[in-house]
Tab-separated table of C-alpha atoms and ligand atoms in Angstrom:
chain	number	residue	atom	x	y	z
A	1	MET	CA	15.027	-1.762	10.760
A	2	VAL	CA	12.266	-1.312	13.327
A	3	GLU	CA	13.179	2.286	14.151
A	4	ALA	CA	13.437	3.207	10.475
A	5	HIS	CA	9.939	1.832	9.891
A	6	LEU	CA	8.474	3.658	12.879
A	7	ASN	CA	10.126	6.926	11.940
A	8	GLY	CA	8.977	6.458	8.357
A	9	VAL	CA	5.321	5.947	9.185
A	10	ARG	CA	5.362	8.822	11.676
A	11	ARG	CA	6.870	11.190	9.134
A	12	ALA	CA	4.360	10.108	6.510
A	13	MET	CA	1.444	10.483	8.906
A	14	ALA	CA	2.612	13.979	9.826
A	15	ALA	CA	2.650	14.916	6.127
A	16	GLY	CA	-0.881	13.612	5.650
A	17	TRP	CA	-2.080	15.333	8.799
A	18	GLN	CA	-0.693	18.634	7.563
A	19	VAL	CA	-2.716	18.265	4.364
A	20	LEU	CA	-5.893	17.589	6.348
A	21	SER	CA	-5.174	20.464	8.726
A	22	ARG	CA	-5.161	22.971	5.922
A	23	GLY	CA	-8.604	21.758	4.919
A	24	ALA	CA	-7.673	19.631	1.903
A	25	ASP	CA	-9.424	16.381	0.999
A	26	ALA	CA	-8.771	12.906	2.335
A	27	LEU	CA	-7.692	12.017	-1.196
A	28	ASP	CA	-4.884	14.595	-1.113
A	29	ALA	CA	-3.905	13.417	2.348
A	30	VAL	CA	-3.505	9.753	1.381
A	31	GLU	CA	-1.589	10.727	-1.767
A	32	GLU	CA	0.887	12.906	0.138
A	33	THR	CA	1.265	10.312	2.893
A	34	VAL	CA	2.081	7.582	0.403
A	35	VAL	CA	4.518	9.826	-1.501
A	36	VAL	CA	6.553	10.215	1.711
A	37	LEU	CA	6.567	6.436	2.176
A	38	GLU	CA	7.521	5.821	-1.476
A	39	ASP	CA	10.415	8.258	-1.100
A	40	ASP	CA	11.626	6.465	2.026
A	41	GLU	CA	13.994	3.655	1.030
A	42	THR	CA	13.054	1.719	4.147
A	43	PHE	CA	9.863	0.469	2.524
A	44	ASP	CA	8.917	-1.736	-0.412
A	45	ALA	CA	7.515	1.108	-2.523
A	46	GLY	CA	9.182	3.546	-4.897
A	47	ARG	CA	12.984	3.665	-4.660
A	48	GLY	CA	14.339	0.894	-2.452
A	49	SER	CA	11.639	-1.642	-3.377
A	50	PHE	CA	12.242	-5.382	-3.554
A	51	LEU	CA	13.612	-6.472	-6.922
A	52	ASN	CA	11.908	-8.837	-9.295
A	53	ARG	CA	13.562	-11.972	-10.700
A	54	ASP	CA	15.349	-9.882	-13.339
A	55	GLY	CA	16.753	-7.439	-10.800
A	56	LYS	CA	14.348	-4.672	-11.738
A	57	VAL	CA	11.977	-2.578	-9.661
A	58	GLN	CA	8.385	-3.005	-10.874
A	59	LEU	CA	5.798	-0.939	-9.037
A	60	ASP	CA	2.015	-1.044	-8.495
A	61	ALA	CA	-0.231	1.550	-6.808
A	62	LEU	CA	-3.897	2.406	-6.336
A	63	ILE	CA	-5.737	5.411	-4.918
A	64	MET	CA	-9.489	5.565	-4.302
A	65	ASP	CA	-11.956	8.251	-3.303
A	66	GLY	CA	-14.725	7.104	-0.960
A	67	ALA	CA	-17.016	10.015	-1.839
A	68	THR	CA	-17.277	9.321	-5.576
A	69	LEU	CA	-15.759	5.831	-5.896
A	70	ARG	CA	-13.362	7.242	-8.455
A	71	ALA	CA	-10.129	5.277	-8.524
A	72	GLY	CA	-6.786	5.302	-10.312
A	73	GLY	CA	-4.314	2.457	-10.515
A	74	VAL	CA	-1.008	1.631	-12.157
A	75	GLY	CA	0.624	-1.763	-12.487
A	76	CYS	CA	4.108	-2.965	-13.452
A	77	VAL	CA	5.592	0.489	-13.915
A	78	GLU	CA	9.373	0.689	-14.006
A	79	HIS	CA	10.141	4.365	-14.526
A	80	LEU	CA	8.126	6.252	-11.916
A	81	ARG	CA	9.499	7.368	-8.551
A	82	ASN	CA	6.026	7.927	-7.186
A	83	PRO	CA	3.495	5.615	-8.793
A	84	VAL	CA	0.777	6.973	-6.477
A	85	ARG	CA	1.112	10.349	-8.256
A	86	ALA	CA	0.383	8.654	-11.574
A	87	ALA	CA	-2.524	6.777	-9.994
A	88	ARG	CA	-3.922	10.089	-8.736
A	89	LYS	CA	-3.663	11.618	-12.220
A	90	ILE	CA	-5.580	8.662	-13.617
A	91	LEU	CA	-8.265	9.129	-10.971
A	92	SER	CA	-8.564	12.857	-11.667
A	93	GLU	CA	-7.934	13.115	-15.383
A	94	SER	CA	-8.822	9.876	-17.106
A	95	SER	CA	-12.071	8.138	-17.853
A	96	HIS	CA	-10.174	4.889	-17.319
A	97	VAL	CA	-9.316	3.410	-13.956
A	98	TYR	CA	-6.220	1.306	-14.496
A	99	PHE	CA	-3.104	1.538	-16.662
A	100	VAL	CA	-0.183	-0.868	-16.842
A	101	GLY	CA	3.438	-0.815	-17.988
A	102	GLU	CA	4.428	1.489	-20.805
A	103	GLY	CA	0.906	2.827	-21.271
A	104	ALA	CA	0.833	3.913	-17.636
A	105	GLU	CA	4.211	5.610	-17.959
A	106	LYS	CA	3.155	7.338	-21.145
A	107	PHE	CA	-0.003	8.592	-19.451
A	108	ALA	CA	2.047	9.853	-16.505
A	109	ALA	CA	4.558	11.642	-18.742
A	110	GLN	CA	1.752	13.249	-20.742
A	111	HIS	CA	0.334	14.550	-17.481
A	112	GLY	CA	3.533	16.174	-16.302
A	113	ILE	CA	5.028	13.399	-14.191
A	114	PRO	CA	8.738	12.952	-14.990
A	115	LEU	CA	9.992	9.459	-15.796
A	116	CYS	CA	13.189	8.093	-14.263
A	117	LYS	CA	15.566	5.265	-15.070
A	118	ASN	CA	14.814	1.924	-13.470
A	119	GLU	CA	18.342	1.980	-12.013
A	120	ASP	CA	17.395	5.137	-10.117
A	121	LEU	CA	14.916	3.028	-8.128
A	122	VAL	CA	17.361	0.221	-7.318
A	123	ILE	CA	19.480	0.382	-4.155
A	124	ALA	CA	22.467	-1.743	-3.086
A	125	ARG	CA	20.610	-3.273	-0.113
A	126	GLU	CA	18.039	-4.777	-2.463
A	127	VAL	CA	20.613	-5.999	-5.001
A	128	GLU	CA	22.223	-7.889	-2.128
A	129	ARG	CA	18.884	-9.186	-0.815
A	130	LEU	CA	17.980	-10.586	-4.226
A	131	ARG	CA	21.448	-12.088	-4.701
A	132	GLU	CA	21.182	-13.832	-1.308
A	133	PHE	CA	17.701	-15.070	-2.052
A	134	GLN	CA	18.565	-16.402	-5.495
A	135	ALA	CA	21.755	-18.056	-4.209
A	136	HIS	CA	19.740	-20.003	-1.650
A	137	ALA	CA	16.939	-20.731	-4.076
A	138	ALA	CA	19.427	-22.806	-6.083
A	139	GLU	CA	20.419	-24.921	-3.061
A	140	GLN	CA	17.080	-25.486	-1.387
A	141	LYS	CA	13.510	-24.460	-2.006
A	142	PRO	CA	13.107	-21.339	0.134
A	143	ASN	CA	9.717	-20.447	1.424
A	144	LEU	CA	9.241	-17.042	-0.159
A	145	PHE	CA	6.063	-16.581	1.791
A	146	ALA	CA	7.342	-17.466	5.245
A	147	PRO	CA	5.849	-14.876	7.585
A	148	ALA	CA	9.359	-13.801	8.547
A	149	ILE	CA	10.033	-12.600	4.993
A	150	SER	CA	9.193	-8.976	5.059
A	151	HIS	CA	6.157	-7.441	3.357
A	152	ASP	CA	6.741	-3.776	3.158
A	153	THR	CA	3.960	-2.400	1.027
A	154	VAL	CA	2.816	1.047	2.146
A	155	GLY	CA	-0.669	2.482	2.499
A	156	ALA	CA	-2.797	5.184	4.053
A	157	VAL	CA	-6.444	5.808	4.908
A	158	ALA	CA	-7.872	9.192	5.854
A	159	LEU	CA	-11.085	10.959	6.832
A	160	ASP	CA	-11.399	14.682	6.111
A	161	ARG	CA	-13.493	17.452	7.663
A	162	HIS	CA	-16.146	17.029	4.957
A	163	GLY	CA	-16.756	13.463	6.097
A	164	ASN	CA	-15.082	11.834	3.093
A	165	ILE	CA	-12.681	8.917	3.315
A	166	ALA	CA	-9.956	7.779	0.913
A	167	ALA	CA	-7.311	5.075	0.652
A	168	ALA	CA	-4.039	4.555	-1.205
A	169	THR	CA	-1.616	1.637	-1.435
A	170	SER	CA	1.772	1.415	-3.164
A	171	THR	CA	4.243	-1.435	-3.527
A	172	GLY	CA	7.245	-2.948	-5.234
A	173	GLY	CA	5.534	-6.322	-4.787
A	174	THR	CA	7.205	-9.475	-3.556
A	175	LEU	CA	10.917	-10.282	-3.658
A	176	ASN	CA	12.033	-12.219	-6.775
A	177	LYS	CA	8.552	-11.982	-8.344
A	178	ALA	CA	8.225	-12.934	-11.988
A	179	PRO	CA	8.285	-9.898	-14.284
A	180	GLY	CA	4.726	-8.832	-15.033
A	181	ARG	CA	3.315	-10.300	-11.823
A	182	LEU	CA	0.714	-8.068	-10.191
A	183	GLY	CA	-0.137	-8.425	-6.533
A	184	ASP	CA	-3.094	-7.322	-4.482
A	185	SER	CA	-1.913	-3.801	-3.711
A	186	SER	CA	-3.108	-1.983	-6.814
A	187	LEU	CA	-6.231	-4.040	-7.470
A	188	ILE	CA	-9.501	-2.438	-6.422
A	189	GLY	CA	-11.012	-4.207	-3.463
A	190	CYS	CA	-7.962	-6.402	-2.886
A	191	GLY	CA	-5.162	-4.206	-1.528
A	192	CYS	CA	-7.098	-0.967	-1.437
A	193	TYR	CA	-10.693	0.218	-1.294
A	194	ALA	CA	-12.673	3.256	-0.207
A	195	ASP	CA	-16.394	3.967	-0.041
A	196	ASN	CA	-17.921	6.543	2.294
A	197	LYS	CA	-20.839	4.180	2.803
A	198	THR	CA	-18.606	1.353	4.042
A	199	ALA	CA	-14.916	1.967	4.825
A	200	ALA	CA	-11.455	2.737	3.499
A	201	ALA	CA	-8.938	-0.097	3.631
A	202	SER	CA	-5.318	-0.693	2.709
A	203	THR	CA	-3.528	-4.025	3.013
A	204	THR	CA	0.013	-5.320	3.072
A	205	GLY	CA	1.233	-8.890	2.943
A	206	TRP	CA	1.425	-11.852	0.628
A	207	GLY	CA	-0.604	-10.624	-2.329
A	208	GLU	CA	-1.958	-13.795	-3.898
A	209	PRO	CA	-4.077	-14.947	-0.926
A	210	ILE	CA	-5.301	-11.378	-0.349
A	211	MET	CA	-6.411	-11.166	-3.977
A	212	LYS	CA	-8.301	-14.442	-3.782
A	213	LEU	CA	-10.401	-13.071	-0.922
A	214	VAL	CA	-10.781	-9.534	-2.340
A	215	LEU	CA	-9.936	-8.679	1.218
A	216	ALA	CA	-10.188	-4.875	1.325
A	217	LYS	CA	-13.745	-4.979	-0.072
A	218	TRP	CA	-14.606	-7.950	2.125
A	219	ALA	CA	-13.656	-5.884	5.156
A	220	ALA	CA	-15.361	-2.675	3.991
A	221	ASP	CA	-18.625	-4.544	3.413
A	222	ARG	CA	-18.541	-5.942	6.928
A	223	VAL	CA	-18.181	-2.448	8.355
A	224	ALA	CA	-21.297	-1.487	6.386
A	225	SER	CA	-23.245	-4.205	8.099
A	226	GLY	CA	-22.706	-2.486	11.419
A	227	ASN	CA	-19.472	-3.995	12.720
A	228	LEU	CA	-16.719	-1.894	14.219
A	229	PRO	CA	-13.614	-1.485	12.022
A	230	GLU	CA	-11.465	-2.632	14.924
A	231	TRP	CA	-13.272	-5.962	15.024
A	232	VAL	CA	-13.533	-6.270	11.235
A	233	ALA	CA	-9.789	-5.699	10.652
A	234	ALA	CA	-8.979	-8.501	13.076
A	235	GLU	CA	-11.623	-10.750	11.473
A	236	ALA	CA	-10.237	-10.040	7.999
A	237	ILE	CA	-6.753	-11.121	9.017
A	238	HIS	CA	-8.166	-14.181	10.737
A	239	TYR	CA	-10.124	-15.036	7.562
A	240	LEU	CA	-6.952	-14.538	5.464
A	241	GLN	CA	-5.092	-16.996	7.641
A	242	SER	CA	-7.812	-19.578	8.113
A	243	ARG	CA	-9.180	-19.653	4.563
A	244	VAL	CA	-6.041	-19.399	2.408
A	245	GLN	CA	-3.121	-19.584	4.860
A	246	GLY	CA	-2.260	-15.986	4.028
A	247	HIS	CA	-0.479	-13.440	6.098
A	248	GLY	CA	-0.485	-9.699	6.094
A	249	GLY	CA	-1.944	-6.628	7.680
A	250	MET	CA	-4.744	-4.131	7.241
A	251	ILE	CA	-5.639	-0.581	8.189
A	252	LEU	CA	-9.369	0.164	8.078
A	253	LEU	CA	-11.291	3.404	8.684
A	254	ASP	CA	-14.947	4.346	8.381
A	255	ALA	CA	-16.518	7.720	7.677
A	256	ARG	CA	-17.279	8.140	11.397
A	257	GLY	CA	-13.573	8.055	12.171
A	258	ARG	CA	-13.595	4.599	13.744
A	259	PHE	CA	-10.564	2.573	12.766
A	260	GLY	CA	-8.957	-0.851	13.008
A	261	ILE	CA	-5.376	-2.044	12.617
A	262	ALA	CA	-4.550	-5.750	12.461
A	263	HIS	CA	-1.803	-8.076	11.239
A	264	ASN	CA	-0.647	-11.665	11.641
A	265	THR	CA	2.931	-10.930	10.590
A	266	PRO	CA	5.493	-10.584	13.404
A	267	ARG	CA	5.378	-6.802	13.049
A	268	MET	CA	3.620	-4.038	11.153
A	269	ALA	CA	4.626	-0.387	11.517
A	270	TRP	CA	1.694	2.010	11.710
A	271	ALA	CA	0.897	5.510	12.898
A	272	VAL	CA	-2.432	7.165	13.595
A	273	LYS	CA	-3.617	10.639	14.431
A	274	THR	CA	-7.081	11.961	15.238
A	275	SER	CA	-8.306	15.442	16.059
A	276	ALA	CA	-8.734	14.242	19.650
A	277	ASP	CA	-5.022	13.304	19.715
A	278	GLU	CA	-4.228	16.717	18.287
A	279	SER	CA	-6.008	18.547	21.067
A	280	SER	CA	-4.550	16.324	23.789
A	281	GLY	CA	-1.039	16.299	22.263
A	282	ILE	CA	-0.945	12.463	21.979
A	283	GLU	CA	1.606	10.922	19.564
A	284	ARG	CA	1.062	7.312	18.462
B	1	LIG	N1	1.143	-7.095	-1.028
B	1	LIG	C1	2.304	-6.944	-1.856
B	1	LIG	C2	2.169	-7.762	-3.083
B	1	LIG	O1	1.899	-8.924	-3.008
B	1	LIG	C3	3.578	-7.287	-1.222
B	1	LIG	C4	3.852	-6.816	0.150
B	1	LIG	O2	2.973	-6.368	0.855
B	1	LIG	O3	5.005	-6.913	0.542
B	1	LIG	O4	2.406	-7.271	-4.136
């Protein structure tokens, strides 16, 4: 599914770029980018996500504004096509930061976000993937966290013309996870973080090790101490591997537009665009 991933991230990046081009905030850009990725069944976010042990889709998402440090997160939601939209509503319209389960869905519905059936989020490919996985789990102990097992969480970081950065991350979590399990993706500082004074970060990968290191914040803080995001992203992934045998990937961006992309998984699809690329017509 390499092509599908590349096309998906390029389409999402184009949507985010369009938002920035019309002068909107980085926050709007990361929201719209992640919505496109959630809507794309290729990825482990929104419809088409990995299924939990009970065969249900259970979603987590976080969005954070580097200018104000406002954040909104949802965890374990089962009836939202675009959890990042609910997270954004929490950021903008609630004095709270994080809602889970039914309370999160109720908040979303009260703020004009339609709920869907859980079955609407489940696709045949994932029913088959779970069936396969569970069939083998009975015979032998599979290594759920082998680097070859895909981690398909989605995320975006952006810098707008006002000099503000933002980040968003959205996921269906890990395959066959126990119901109620939260990963790193929607936890502030773990799978997502943004502060104009440091950096914006989004991670993908095996959530438990990432959480233990509070990796997104760890990386952002190192950018603040004068290191280049390119170097810090690589260091963060090295730290993840050496300290807790974790694997995953990170995108990292500071308010000067310097960025880093790193992963220790076999692959990670990413796309990037800068105003310099725009003027020179570069696509990457
Ligand atoms: N980081 C996600 C989680 O553990 C999973 C993934 O990236 O595939 O919830």
